[in-house]
Amino acid sequence: MLYGIIADIHGNLEALSAVQAFLAERGVERLLCLGDIVGYNADSDVCVRLLARPPTLAIAGNHDLIAIGRIGTERCGTKAAFALRRTRVALSADSKRALALLPRRRLIEGEIVLIHGGVADACEYMVSPAHIEANALLLREHEPSGRICFFGHTHVQALYEVDAGVATPRPTGERISLGRGGRCFFINPGSVDAARRREKLAELALFDSSRQEISFHRVPYEHERAERRAAEGGYRMTWLDKRVVAARAALAHLRPRWR
């Protein structure tokens, strides 16, 4: 089957729409979503309606879990935590119910595993071979048949090959053959939302499970419109918001001295 692999949409409908058009042109048969459907941008409800139900197979990311109160914002940056507070208020009851049904991990075709951050921790950033090696051991424990593990969260396209417990980064590009055998692979398709990147392109990957081929892609979208609507919706910190956050942090730092 030809799969479209996406992650970290963060309520960015402009970017998601561009990705869906790209996938339709290529005859993608099934969409796999690695979580963080909601978050930084203005259209979390619409993105949930498009992605949190069949025929898409999705899992929950840390932003999805925070939005429904399953976990807190302690491990988020200031801007992410600010946007998520707005997301919690704006998200509809139907969207929250749909997100609550998403698993944190999926196994497909007996060997394809979907996770968001790490195998056992949706908030873990896997950004080095050491992280991948540790998670390859966890993958063997939790999903023994898993050989191809798709993950998100870092907003960076990546391909790691794991052979005899050693993880090696491989170049990303088009028409990369994974082959078969004892090796396993950890693959990040990048992020649909590009707000955190200098290059404002939505990222995704295509995976042909019959040919065992992966390809990485980037597509343009209406970034300025998405940013404008996010600011209008209250998902971006104003200068006053930043001052308030800084003042609260300073007070929190001083409190121990007052005791």
PDB file of C-alpha atoms in Angstrom:
ATOM      1  CA  MET A   1       0.000   0.000   0.000  1.00  0.00           C
ATOM      2  CA  LEU A   2       1.111   3.574  -0.642  1.00  0.00           C
ATOM      3  CA  TYR A   3       0.950   5.535   2.602  1.00  0.00           C
ATOM      4  CA  GLY A   4       1.164   9.246   3.234  1.00  0.00           C
ATOM      5  CA  ILE A   5       2.986   9.909   6.521  1.00  0.00           C
ATOM      6  CA  ILE A   6       2.418  13.211   8.326  1.00  0.00           C
ATOM      7  CA  ALA A   7       3.057  14.631  11.794  1.00  0.00           C
ATOM      8  CA  ASP A   8       2.790  17.835  13.810  1.00  0.00           C
ATOM      9  CA  ILE A   9      -0.052  19.602  12.022  1.00  0.00           C
ATOM     10  CA  HIS A  10      -0.760  21.833  15.028  1.00  0.00           C
ATOM     11  CA  GLY A  11      -4.076  23.157  13.766  1.00  0.00           C
ATOM     12  CA  ASN A  12      -2.526  24.557  10.579  1.00  0.00           C
ATOM     13  CA  LEU A  13      -5.288  24.056   8.001  1.00  0.00           C
ATOM     14  CA  GLU A  14      -3.440  25.954   5.274  1.00  0.00           C
ATOM     15  CA  ALA A  15      -0.484  23.571   5.497  1.00  0.00           C
ATOM     16  CA  LEU A  16      -2.676  20.476   5.856  1.00  0.00           C
ATOM     17  CA  SER A  17      -4.719  21.432   2.785  1.00  0.00           C
ATOM     18  CA  ALA A  18      -1.539  21.782   0.702  1.00  0.00           C
ATOM     19  CA  VAL A  19      -0.327  18.383   1.891  1.00  0.00           C
ATOM     20  CA  GLN A  20      -3.673  16.713   1.155  1.00  0.00           C
ATOM     21  CA  ALA A  21      -3.620  18.098  -2.388  1.00  0.00           C
ATOM     22  CA  PHE A  22      -0.087  16.755  -2.857  1.00  0.00           C
ATOM     23  CA  LEU A  23      -1.113  13.311  -1.608  1.00  0.00           C
ATOM     24  CA  ALA A  24      -4.207  13.199  -3.811  1.00  0.00           C
ATOM     25  CA  GLU A  25      -2.096  13.927  -6.895  1.00  0.00           C
ATOM     26  CA  ARG A  26       0.079  10.924  -6.097  1.00  0.00           C
ATOM     27  CA  GLY A  27      -2.730   8.469  -5.493  1.00  0.00           C
ATOM     28  CA  VAL A  28      -1.988   7.840  -1.821  1.00  0.00           C
ATOM     29  CA  GLU A  29      -4.174   5.017  -0.512  1.00  0.00           C
ATOM     30  CA  ARG A  30      -3.997   5.601   3.254  1.00  0.00           C
ATOM     31  CA  LEU A  31      -2.909   8.485   5.465  1.00  0.00           C
ATOM     32  CA  LEU A  32      -0.988   7.860   8.692  1.00  0.00           C
ATOM     33  CA  CYS A  33      -0.816  10.704  11.214  1.00  0.00           C
ATOM     34  CA  LEU A  34       1.810  10.666  13.964  1.00  0.00           C
ATOM     35  CA  GLY A  35       0.051  13.068  16.299  1.00  0.00           C
ATOM     36  CA  ASP A  36       0.026  16.721  17.357  1.00  0.00           C
ATOM     37  CA  ILE A  37      -3.068  17.387  15.292  1.00  0.00           C
ATOM     38  CA  VAL A  38      -3.838  20.440  17.450  1.00  0.00           C
ATOM     39  CA  GLY A  39      -1.793  23.223  18.992  1.00  0.00           C
ATOM     40  CA  TYR A  40      -0.179  26.372  17.712  1.00  0.00           C
ATOM     41  CA  ASN A  41      -2.651  27.486  15.035  1.00  0.00           C
ATOM     42  CA  ALA A  42      -6.252  28.541  14.485  1.00  0.00           C
ATOM     43  CA  ASP A  43      -7.969  25.451  13.025  1.00  0.00           C
ATOM     44  CA  SER A  44      -7.538  22.618  15.493  1.00  0.00           C
ATOM     45  CA  ASP A  45     -11.224  21.616  15.291  1.00  0.00           C
ATOM     46  CA  VAL A  46     -11.161  21.302  11.505  1.00  0.00           C
ATOM     47  CA  CYS A  47      -7.882  19.375  11.565  1.00  0.00           C
ATOM     48  CA  VAL A  48      -9.320  16.955  14.116  1.00  0.00           C
ATOM     49  CA  ARG A  49     -12.354  16.356  11.899  1.00  0.00           C
ATOM     50  CA  LEU A  50     -10.061  15.632   8.965  1.00  0.00           C
ATOM     51  CA  LEU A  51      -7.514  13.439  10.742  1.00  0.00           C
ATOM     52  CA  ALA A  52      -8.752  11.893  13.977  1.00  0.00           C
ATOM     53  CA  ARG A  53     -11.210   9.518  12.286  1.00  0.00           C
ATOM     54  CA  PRO A  54     -11.038   6.813   9.578  1.00  0.00           C
ATOM     55  CA  PRO A  55      -9.890   6.468   6.868  1.00  0.00           C
ATOM     56  CA  THR A  56      -6.867   8.198   8.427  1.00  0.00           C
ATOM     57  CA  LEU A  57      -5.025   6.159  11.052  1.00  0.00           C
ATOM     58  CA  ALA A  58      -3.796   8.553  13.732  1.00  0.00           C
ATOM     59  CA  ILE A  59      -2.150   8.458  17.124  1.00  0.00           C
ATOM     60  CA  ALA A  60      -2.048  11.055  19.895  1.00  0.00           C
ATOM     61  CA  GLY A  61       0.851  13.461  20.224  1.00  0.00           C
ATOM     62  CA  ASN A  62       1.813  15.398  23.325  1.00  0.00           C
ATOM     63  CA  HIS A  63      -0.152  18.492  22.208  1.00  0.00           C
ATOM     64  CA  ASP A  64      -3.248  16.358  21.692  1.00  0.00           C
ATOM     65  CA  LEU A  65      -2.834  14.867  25.170  1.00  0.00           C
ATOM     66  CA  ILE A  66      -2.294  18.302  26.732  1.00  0.00           C
ATOM     67  CA  ALA A  67      -5.343  19.700  24.939  1.00  0.00           C
ATOM     68  CA  ILE A  68      -7.610  17.122  26.609  1.00  0.00           C
ATOM     69  CA  GLY A  69      -5.915  17.329  30.019  1.00  0.00           C
ATOM     70  CA  ARG A  70      -4.180  13.936  29.941  1.00  0.00           C
ATOM     71  CA  ILE A  71      -0.777  15.554  30.590  1.00  0.00           C
ATOM     72  CA  GLY A  72       0.350  19.048  31.604  1.00  0.00           C
ATOM     73  CA  THR A  73       2.461  21.735  29.951  1.00  0.00           C
ATOM     74  CA  GLU A  74       5.497  21.333  32.232  1.00  0.00           C
ATOM     75  CA  ARG A  75       7.715  20.049  29.409  1.00  0.00           C
ATOM     76  CA  CYS A  76       6.559  22.671  26.874  1.00  0.00           C
ATOM     77  CA  GLY A  77       8.258  25.887  25.901  1.00  0.00           C
ATOM     78  CA  THR A  78       6.644  29.204  26.806  1.00  0.00           C
ATOM     79  CA  LYS A  79       5.117  29.829  23.346  1.00  0.00           C
ATOM     80  CA  ALA A  80       3.757  26.288  23.070  1.00  0.00           C
ATOM     81  CA  ALA A  81       2.235  26.399  26.565  1.00  0.00           C
ATOM     82  CA  PHE A  82       0.609  29.771  25.782  1.00  0.00           C
ATOM     83  CA  ALA A  83      -0.939  28.472  22.540  1.00  0.00           C
ATOM     84  CA  LEU A  84      -2.108  25.282  24.226  1.00  0.00           C
ATOM     85  CA  ARG A  85      -3.983  27.215  26.899  1.00  0.00           C
ATOM     86  CA  ARG A  86      -5.900  28.879  24.080  1.00  0.00           C
ATOM     87  CA  THR A  87      -6.385  25.508  22.339  1.00  0.00           C
ATOM     88  CA  ARG A  88      -7.913  23.987  25.478  1.00  0.00           C
ATOM     89  CA  VAL A  89     -10.498  26.772  25.621  1.00  0.00           C
ATOM     90  CA  ALA A  90     -11.288  26.822  21.889  1.00  0.00           C
ATOM     91  CA  LEU A  91     -11.415  23.078  21.197  1.00  0.00           C
ATOM     92  CA  SER A  92     -14.932  21.674  20.825  1.00  0.00           C
ATOM     93  CA  ALA A  93     -16.317  18.830  22.917  1.00  0.00           C
ATOM     94  CA  ASP A  94     -16.510  16.641  19.812  1.00  0.00           C
ATOM     95  CA  SER A  95     -12.833  17.238  19.064  1.00  0.00           C
ATOM     96  CA  LYS A  96     -11.836  16.433  22.627  1.00  0.00           C
ATOM     97  CA  ARG A  97     -13.781  13.175  22.480  1.00  0.00           C
ATOM     98  CA  ALA A  98     -12.137  12.253  19.177  1.00  0.00           C
ATOM     99  CA  LEU A  99      -8.649  12.990  20.535  1.00  0.00           C
ATOM    100  CA  ALA A 100      -9.381  10.977  23.684  1.00  0.00           C
ATOM    101  CA  LEU A 101      -9.968   7.885  21.513  1.00  0.00           C
ATOM    102  CA  LEU A 102      -6.558   8.057  19.822  1.00  0.00           C
ATOM    103  CA  PRO A 103      -3.981   5.486  20.955  1.00  0.00           C
ATOM    104  CA  ARG A 104      -0.418   6.524  21.759  1.00  0.00           C
ATOM    105  CA  ARG A 105       1.015   3.834  19.476  1.00  0.00           C
ATOM    106  CA  ARG A 106      -0.196   1.741  16.527  1.00  0.00           C
ATOM    107  CA  LEU A 107       1.083  -1.375  14.733  1.00  0.00           C
ATOM    108  CA  ILE A 108       0.212  -1.683  11.025  1.00  0.00           C
ATOM    109  CA  GLU A 109       0.875  -4.545   8.593  1.00  0.00           C
ATOM    110  CA  GLY A 110       2.618  -6.401  11.399  1.00  0.00           C
ATOM    111  CA  GLU A 111       5.856  -4.376  11.152  1.00  0.00           C
ATOM    112  CA  ILE A 112       5.033  -0.661  10.826  1.00  0.00           C
ATOM    113  CA  VAL A 113       4.894   1.166  14.161  1.00  0.00           C
ATOM    114  CA  LEU A 114       3.532   4.675  14.663  1.00  0.00           C
ATOM    115  CA  ILE A 115       4.696   6.754  17.637  1.00  0.00           C
ATOM    116  CA  HIS A 116       4.913  10.481  18.311  1.00  0.00           C
ATOM    117  CA  GLY A 117       7.999  11.181  20.430  1.00  0.00           C
ATOM    118  CA  GLY A 118       9.637   8.081  21.880  1.00  0.00           C
ATOM    119  CA  VAL A 119       8.308   4.535  22.032  1.00  0.00           C
ATOM    120  CA  ALA A 120       7.292   4.927  25.692  1.00  0.00           C
ATOM    121  CA  ASP A 121       7.194   8.736  26.031  1.00  0.00           C
ATOM    122  CA  ALA A 122       5.227  11.004  23.691  1.00  0.00           C
ATOM    123  CA  CYS A 123       7.231  14.026  24.911  1.00  0.00           C
ATOM    124  CA  GLU A 124      10.693  12.582  24.187  1.00  0.00           C
ATOM    125  CA  TYR A 125      12.784  14.244  21.486  1.00  0.00           C
ATOM    126  CA  MET A 126      14.701  11.654  19.452  1.00  0.00           C
ATOM    127  CA  VAL A 127      17.439  13.766  17.901  1.00  0.00           C
ATOM    128  CA  SER A 128      20.562  11.606  18.084  1.00  0.00           C
ATOM    129  CA  PRO A 129      21.701   8.044  17.337  1.00  0.00           C
ATOM    130  CA  ALA A 130      21.847   7.415  21.094  1.00  0.00           C
ATOM    131  CA  HIS A 131      18.142   8.266  21.436  1.00  0.00           C
ATOM    132  CA  ILE A 132      17.306   5.970  18.534  1.00  0.00           C
ATOM    133  CA  GLU A 133      19.365   3.099  19.936  1.00  0.00           C
ATOM    134  CA  ALA A 134      17.629   3.349  23.311  1.00  0.00           C
ATOM    135  CA  ASN A 135      14.230   3.405  21.630  1.00  0.00           C
ATOM    136  CA  ALA A 136      15.128   0.484  19.369  1.00  0.00           C
ATOM    137  CA  LEU A 137      15.458  -1.583  22.548  1.00  0.00           C
ATOM    138  CA  LEU A 138      12.083  -0.307  23.759  1.00  0.00           C
ATOM    139  CA  LEU A 139      10.564  -1.089  20.375  1.00  0.00           C
ATOM    140  CA  ARG A 140      11.777  -4.685  20.635  1.00  0.00           C
ATOM    141  CA  GLU A 141      10.167  -4.878  24.080  1.00  0.00           C
ATOM    142  CA  HIS A 142       6.807  -3.248  23.263  1.00  0.00           C
ATOM    143  CA  GLU A 143       6.368  -4.175  19.582  1.00  0.00           C
ATOM    144  CA  PRO A 144       8.622  -7.190  18.883  1.00  0.00           C
ATOM    145  CA  SER A 145       7.560  -7.458  15.241  1.00  0.00           C
ATOM    146  CA  GLY A 146       8.128  -3.761  14.564  1.00  0.00           C
ATOM    147  CA  ARG A 147      10.768  -3.054  11.938  1.00  0.00           C
ATOM    148  CA  ILE A 148       9.819   0.349  10.533  1.00  0.00           C
ATOM    149  CA  CYS A 149       9.042   2.963  13.179  1.00  0.00           C
ATOM    150  CA  PHE A 150       7.621   6.336  12.145  1.00  0.00           C
ATOM    151  CA  PHE A 151       7.960   9.135  14.701  1.00  0.00           C
ATOM    152  CA  GLY A 152       7.381  12.900  14.869  1.00  0.00           C
ATOM    153  CA  HIS A 153       7.717  15.627  17.516  1.00  0.00           C
ATOM    154  CA  THR A 154      11.118  17.046  16.452  1.00  0.00           C
ATOM    155  CA  HIS A 155       9.809  18.853  13.331  1.00  0.00           C
ATOM    156  CA  VAL A 156      12.864  17.575  11.438  1.00  0.00           C
ATOM    157  CA  GLN A 157      12.887  15.055   8.595  1.00  0.00           C
ATOM    158  CA  ALA A 158      15.164  12.149   9.503  1.00  0.00           C
ATOM    159  CA  LEU A 159      16.032   8.567   8.612  1.00  0.00           C
ATOM    160  CA  TYR A 160      17.979   6.250  10.920  1.00  0.00           C
ATOM    161  CA  GLU A 161      19.016   2.696  10.131  1.00  0.00           C
ATOM    162  CA  VAL A 162      19.513   0.395  13.116  1.00  0.00           C
ATOM    163  CA  ASP A 163      21.659  -2.682  12.564  1.00  0.00           C
ATOM    164  CA  ALA A 164      22.885  -4.890  15.434  1.00  0.00           C
ATOM    165  CA  GLY A 165      21.777  -2.231  17.910  1.00  0.00           C
ATOM    166  CA  VAL A 166      23.758   0.602  16.276  1.00  0.00           C
ATOM    167  CA  ALA A 167      21.831   3.555  14.804  1.00  0.00           C
ATOM    168  CA  THR A 168      23.233   5.344  11.764  1.00  0.00           C
ATOM    169  CA  PRO A 169      21.716   8.521  10.257  1.00  0.00           C
ATOM    170  CA  ARG A 170      20.981   8.213   6.540  1.00  0.00           C
ATOM    171  CA  PRO A 171      20.300  11.001   4.019  1.00  0.00           C
ATOM    172  CA  THR A 172      16.688  11.876   3.341  1.00  0.00           C
ATOM    173  CA  GLY A 173      15.457  12.216  -0.231  1.00  0.00           C
ATOM    174  CA  GLU A 174      13.237  10.537  -2.794  1.00  0.00           C
ATOM    175  CA  ARG A 175      12.976   6.802  -3.601  1.00  0.00           C
ATOM    176  CA  ILE A 176      15.085   5.392  -0.769  1.00  0.00           C
ATOM    177  CA  SER A 177      14.945   1.602  -0.641  1.00  0.00           C
ATOM    178  CA  LEU A 178      14.762   0.155   2.875  1.00  0.00           C
ATOM    179  CA  GLY A 179      15.014  -3.462   1.777  1.00  0.00           C
ATOM    180  CA  ARG A 180      14.188  -6.301   4.109  1.00  0.00           C
ATOM    181  CA  GLY A 181      16.081  -8.364   6.629  1.00  0.00           C
ATOM    182  CA  GLY A 182      17.256  -7.855  10.195  1.00  0.00           C
ATOM    183  CA  ARG A 183      17.706  -4.077  10.079  1.00  0.00           C
ATOM    184  CA  CYS A 184      15.090  -1.698  11.441  1.00  0.00           C
ATOM    185  CA  PHE A 185      14.440   1.949  10.609  1.00  0.00           C
ATOM    186  CA  PHE A 186      13.290   5.012  12.529  1.00  0.00           C
ATOM    187  CA  ILE A 187      11.794   7.603  10.184  1.00  0.00           C
ATOM    188  CA  ASN A 188      10.558  11.140  10.817  1.00  0.00           C
ATOM    189  CA  PRO A 189       8.505  12.696   7.971  1.00  0.00           C
ATOM    190  CA  GLY A 190       9.037  16.211   9.349  1.00  0.00           C
ATOM    191  CA  SER A 191       6.239  18.569  10.357  1.00  0.00           C
ATOM    192  CA  VAL A 192       3.260  19.775   8.385  1.00  0.00           C
ATOM    193  CA  ASP A 193       3.293  23.035  10.364  1.00  0.00           C
ATOM    194  CA  ALA A 194       6.396  25.091   9.535  1.00  0.00           C
ATOM    195  CA  ALA A 195       5.930  27.924  12.045  1.00  0.00           C
ATOM    196  CA  ARG A 196       9.089  26.888  13.934  1.00  0.00           C
ATOM    197  CA  ARG A 197      11.233  26.604  10.792  1.00  0.00           C
ATOM    198  CA  ARG A 198      12.934  29.280   8.708  1.00  0.00           C
ATOM    199  CA  GLU A 199      11.839  27.607   5.463  1.00  0.00           C
ATOM    200  CA  LYS A 200       8.043  27.768   5.399  1.00  0.00           C
ATOM    201  CA  LEU A 201       7.273  24.474   3.671  1.00  0.00           C
ATOM    202  CA  ALA A 202       4.994  21.676   4.878  1.00  0.00           C
ATOM    203  CA  GLU A 203       6.869  18.390   5.214  1.00  0.00           C
ATOM    204  CA  LEU A 204       5.687  14.814   4.735  1.00  0.00           C
ATOM    205  CA  ALA A 205       6.820  11.396   3.535  1.00  0.00           C
ATOM    206  CA  LEU A 206       5.450   8.680   1.258  1.00  0.00           C
ATOM    207  CA  PHE A 207       5.985   5.018   2.062  1.00  0.00           C
ATOM    208  CA  ASP A 208       5.338   2.179  -0.388  1.00  0.00           C
ATOM    209  CA  SER A 209       5.075  -0.925   1.796  1.00  0.00           C
ATOM    210  CA  SER A 210       5.108  -3.327  -1.150  1.00  0.00           C
ATOM    211  CA  ARG A 211       8.335  -1.913  -2.582  1.00  0.00           C
ATOM    212  CA  GLN A 212       9.740  -0.930   0.821  1.00  0.00           C
ATOM    213  CA  GLU A 213      10.531   2.557  -0.459  1.00  0.00           C
ATOM    214  CA  ILE A 214      10.399   5.839   1.437  1.00  0.00           C
ATOM    215  CA  SER A 215      10.481   9.335  -0.045  1.00  0.00           C
ATOM    216  CA  PHE A 216      10.581  12.728   1.687  1.00  0.00           C
ATOM    217  CA  HIS A 217       8.789  15.813   0.371  1.00  0.00           C
ATOM    218  CA  ARG A 218       8.178  19.505   1.100  1.00  0.00           C
ATOM    219  CA  VAL A 219       5.324  21.586  -0.290  1.00  0.00           C
ATOM    220  CA  PRO A 220       4.553  25.323  -0.099  1.00  0.00           C
ATOM    221  CA  TYR A 221       1.469  26.631   1.670  1.00  0.00           C
ATOM    222  CA  GLU A 222      -0.071  29.977   2.638  1.00  0.00           C
ATOM    223  CA  HIS A 223       2.143  30.556   5.664  1.00  0.00           C
ATOM    224  CA  GLU A 224       1.421  34.265   6.080  1.00  0.00           C
ATOM    225  CA  ARG A 225      -2.318  33.620   6.117  1.00  0.00           C
ATOM    226  CA  ALA A 226      -1.888  30.866   8.695  1.00  0.00           C
ATOM    227  CA  GLU A 227       0.213  33.154  10.916  1.00  0.00           C
ATOM    228  CA  ARG A 228      -2.239  36.033  10.604  1.00  0.00           C
ATOM    229  CA  ARG A 229      -5.177  33.841  11.571  1.00  0.00           C
ATOM    230  CA  ALA A 230      -3.235  32.327  14.478  1.00  0.00           C
ATOM    231  CA  ALA A 231      -2.456  35.794  15.815  1.00  0.00           C
ATOM    232  CA  GLU A 232      -6.063  36.915  15.378  1.00  0.00           C
ATOM    233  CA  GLY A 233      -7.238  33.798  17.210  1.00  0.00           C
ATOM    234  CA  GLY A 234      -5.039  34.487  20.233  1.00  0.00           C
ATOM    235  CA  TYR A 235      -2.480  31.713  19.663  1.00  0.00           C
ATOM    236  CA  ARG A 236       0.549  34.042  19.392  1.00  0.00           C
ATOM    237  CA  MET A 237       2.062  35.897  22.321  1.00  0.00           C
ATOM    238  CA  THR A 238       1.834  39.697  22.143  1.00  0.00           C
ATOM    239  CA  TRP A 239       4.528  41.902  23.680  1.00  0.00           C
ATOM    240  CA  LEU A 240       2.252  42.305  26.723  1.00  0.00           C
ATOM    241  CA  ASP A 241       1.856  38.532  27.078  1.00  0.00           C
ATOM    242  CA  LYS A 242       5.644  38.173  27.027  1.00  0.00           C
ATOM    243  CA  ARG A 243       6.038  40.840  29.700  1.00  0.00           C
ATOM    244  CA  VAL A 244       3.465  39.132  31.928  1.00  0.00           C
ATOM    245  CA  VAL A 245       5.147  35.732  31.532  1.00  0.00           C
ATOM    246  CA  ALA A 246       8.558  37.242  32.296  1.00  0.00           C
ATOM    247  CA  ALA A 247       7.191  38.977  35.404  1.00  0.00           C
ATOM    248  CA  ARG A 248       5.614  35.745  36.674  1.00  0.00           C
ATOM    249  CA  ALA A 249       8.866  33.880  36.129  1.00  0.00           C
ATOM    250  CA  ALA A 250      10.779  36.542  38.064  1.00  0.00           C
ATOM    251  CA  LEU A 251       8.304  36.356  40.949  1.00  0.00           C
ATOM    252  CA  ALA A 252       8.532  32.567  41.020  1.00  0.00           C
ATOM    253  CA  HIS A 253      12.316  32.852  41.205  1.00  0.00           C
ATOM    254  CA  LEU A 254      12.139  35.297  44.116  1.00  0.00           C
ATOM    255  CA  ARG A 255       9.546  33.443  46.230  1.00  0.00           C
ATOM    256  CA  PRO A 256      12.026  31.019  47.908  1.00  0.00           C
ATOM    257  CA  ARG A 257      13.977  34.002  49.232  1.00  0.00           C
ATOM    258  CA  TRP A 258      10.876  35.423  50.896  1.00  0.00           C
ATOM    259  CA  ARG A 259      10.226  32.319  52.963  1.00  0.00           C
TER     260      ARG A 259
END
